[in-house]
Amino acid sequence: GVQILLTLKNGVVAQAEVYSDALDTELAVEIRQRLTGWRFGSRDLADALLCAEKEQVQQVGQYLLEQNL
């Protein structure tokens, strides 16, 4: 699983903390880097992740898109 904690400033992700139990230790780092600087909302956050090469990152993006944030 993946846990994402976001700090927002004026509706934009100022900081993302990502925790994952995946064997890929870089997964959390990539998600954190991709989300930082994006406007908070399902579509925007999903867009930040859906263009990734890693399928696991894309899956997190798809999940965020379905959440109606």
PDB file of C-alpha atoms in Angstrom:
ATOM      1  CA  GLY A   1       0.000   0.000   0.000  1.00  0.00           C
ATOM      2  CA  VAL A   2       0.867   3.653  -0.294  1.00  0.00           C
ATOM      3  CA  GLN A   3       0.158   6.449   2.180  1.00  0.00           C
ATOM      4  CA  ILE A   4       0.386  10.043   0.960  1.00  0.00           C
ATOM      5  CA  LEU A   5       0.450  13.057   3.282  1.00  0.00           C
ATOM      6  CA  LEU A   6       0.223  16.443   1.579  1.00  0.00           C
ATOM      7  CA  THR A   7       1.018  19.917   2.867  1.00  0.00           C
ATOM      8  CA  LEU A   8      -0.788  22.572   0.833  1.00  0.00           C
ATOM      9  CA  LYS A   9      -0.112  26.253   0.370  1.00  0.00           C
ATOM     10  CA  ASN A  10      -2.763  28.247  -1.515  1.00  0.00           C
ATOM     11  CA  GLY A  11      -4.190  25.029  -2.939  1.00  0.00           C
ATOM     12  CA  VAL A  12      -0.841  23.773  -4.274  1.00  0.00           C
ATOM     13  CA  VAL A  13       1.158  20.829  -2.920  1.00  0.00           C
ATOM     14  CA  ALA A  14       4.053  22.436  -1.053  1.00  0.00           C
ATOM     15  CA  GLN A  15       5.290  19.141   0.376  1.00  0.00           C
ATOM     16  CA  ALA A  16       4.404  15.499  -0.074  1.00  0.00           C
ATOM     17  CA  GLU A  17       5.370  12.710   2.288  1.00  0.00           C
ATOM     18  CA  VAL A  18       4.913   9.274   0.788  1.00  0.00           C
ATOM     19  CA  TYR A  19       5.211   5.948   2.579  1.00  0.00           C
ATOM     20  CA  SER A  20       5.086   2.627   0.772  1.00  0.00           C
ATOM     21  CA  ASP A  21       5.494  -1.034   1.585  1.00  0.00           C
ATOM     22  CA  ALA A  22       6.603  -1.730  -2.012  1.00  0.00           C
ATOM     23  CA  LEU A  23       9.909  -3.459  -2.601  1.00  0.00           C
ATOM     24  CA  ASP A  24      10.798  -0.651  -5.027  1.00  0.00           C
ATOM     25  CA  THR A  25      12.364   1.857  -2.650  1.00  0.00           C
ATOM     26  CA  GLU A  26      12.320   4.586  -5.308  1.00  0.00           C
ATOM     27  CA  LEU A  27       8.528   4.428  -5.696  1.00  0.00           C
ATOM     28  CA  ALA A  28       7.818   6.757  -2.764  1.00  0.00           C
ATOM     29  CA  VAL A  29      10.544   9.170  -3.889  1.00  0.00           C
ATOM     30  CA  GLU A  30       9.142   9.385  -7.422  1.00  0.00           C
ATOM     31  CA  ILE A  31       5.569   9.952  -6.243  1.00  0.00           C
ATOM     32  CA  ARG A  32       6.727  12.665  -3.829  1.00  0.00           C
ATOM     33  CA  GLN A  33       8.717  14.456  -6.516  1.00  0.00           C
ATOM     34  CA  ARG A  34       5.900  14.251  -9.054  1.00  0.00           C
ATOM     35  CA  LEU A  35       3.180  15.581  -6.717  1.00  0.00           C
ATOM     36  CA  THR A  36       5.111  18.559  -5.327  1.00  0.00           C
ATOM     37  CA  GLY A  37       4.076  21.789  -7.054  1.00  0.00           C
ATOM     38  CA  TRP A  38       0.778  20.506  -8.459  1.00  0.00           C
ATOM     39  CA  ARG A  39      -2.622  22.021  -7.626  1.00  0.00           C
ATOM     40  CA  PHE A  40      -4.629  19.929  -5.172  1.00  0.00           C
ATOM     41  CA  GLY A  41      -7.446  18.064  -6.893  1.00  0.00           C
ATOM     42  CA  SER A  42      -8.049  14.603  -8.285  1.00  0.00           C
ATOM     43  CA  ARG A  43      -7.439  15.502 -11.936  1.00  0.00           C
ATOM     44  CA  ASP A  44      -4.284  17.551 -11.335  1.00  0.00           C
ATOM     45  CA  LEU A  45      -2.682  15.069  -8.955  1.00  0.00           C
ATOM     46  CA  ALA A  46      -3.579  12.174 -11.237  1.00  0.00           C
ATOM     47  CA  ASP A  47      -2.057  13.995 -14.222  1.00  0.00           C
ATOM     48  CA  ALA A  48       1.193  14.338 -12.285  1.00  0.00           C
ATOM     49  CA  LEU A  49       1.371  10.558 -11.876  1.00  0.00           C
ATOM     50  CA  LEU A  50      -0.313   9.080 -14.945  1.00  0.00           C
ATOM     51  CA  CYS A  51       2.508  10.180 -17.246  1.00  0.00           C
ATOM     52  CA  ALA A  52       5.095   8.199 -15.252  1.00  0.00           C
ATOM     53  CA  GLU A  53       6.838   5.220 -16.796  1.00  0.00           C
ATOM     54  CA  LYS A  54       6.363   2.992 -13.747  1.00  0.00           C
ATOM     55  CA  GLU A  55       3.047   1.161 -13.729  1.00  0.00           C
ATOM     56  CA  GLN A  56       2.841   1.376  -9.921  1.00  0.00           C
ATOM     57  CA  VAL A  57       3.027   5.181 -10.059  1.00  0.00           C
ATOM     58  CA  GLN A  58       0.323   5.221 -12.745  1.00  0.00           C
ATOM     59  CA  GLN A  59      -1.880   3.018 -10.553  1.00  0.00           C
ATOM     60  CA  VAL A  60      -1.621   5.531  -7.703  1.00  0.00           C
ATOM     61  CA  GLY A  61      -2.563   8.255 -10.195  1.00  0.00           C
ATOM     62  CA  GLN A  62      -5.604   6.290 -11.306  1.00  0.00           C
ATOM     63  CA  TYR A  63      -6.645   5.797  -7.691  1.00  0.00           C
ATOM     64  CA  LEU A  64      -6.343   9.544  -6.986  1.00  0.00           C
ATOM     65  CA  LEU A  65      -8.447  10.301 -10.070  1.00  0.00           C
ATOM     66  CA  GLU A  66     -11.249   8.116  -8.721  1.00  0.00           C
ATOM     67  CA  GLN A  67     -11.291   9.857  -5.308  1.00  0.00           C
ATOM     68  CA  ASN A  68     -13.024  13.114  -6.353  1.00  0.00           C
ATOM     69  CA  LEU A  69     -10.754  15.288  -4.235  1.00  0.00           C
TER      70      LEU A  69
END
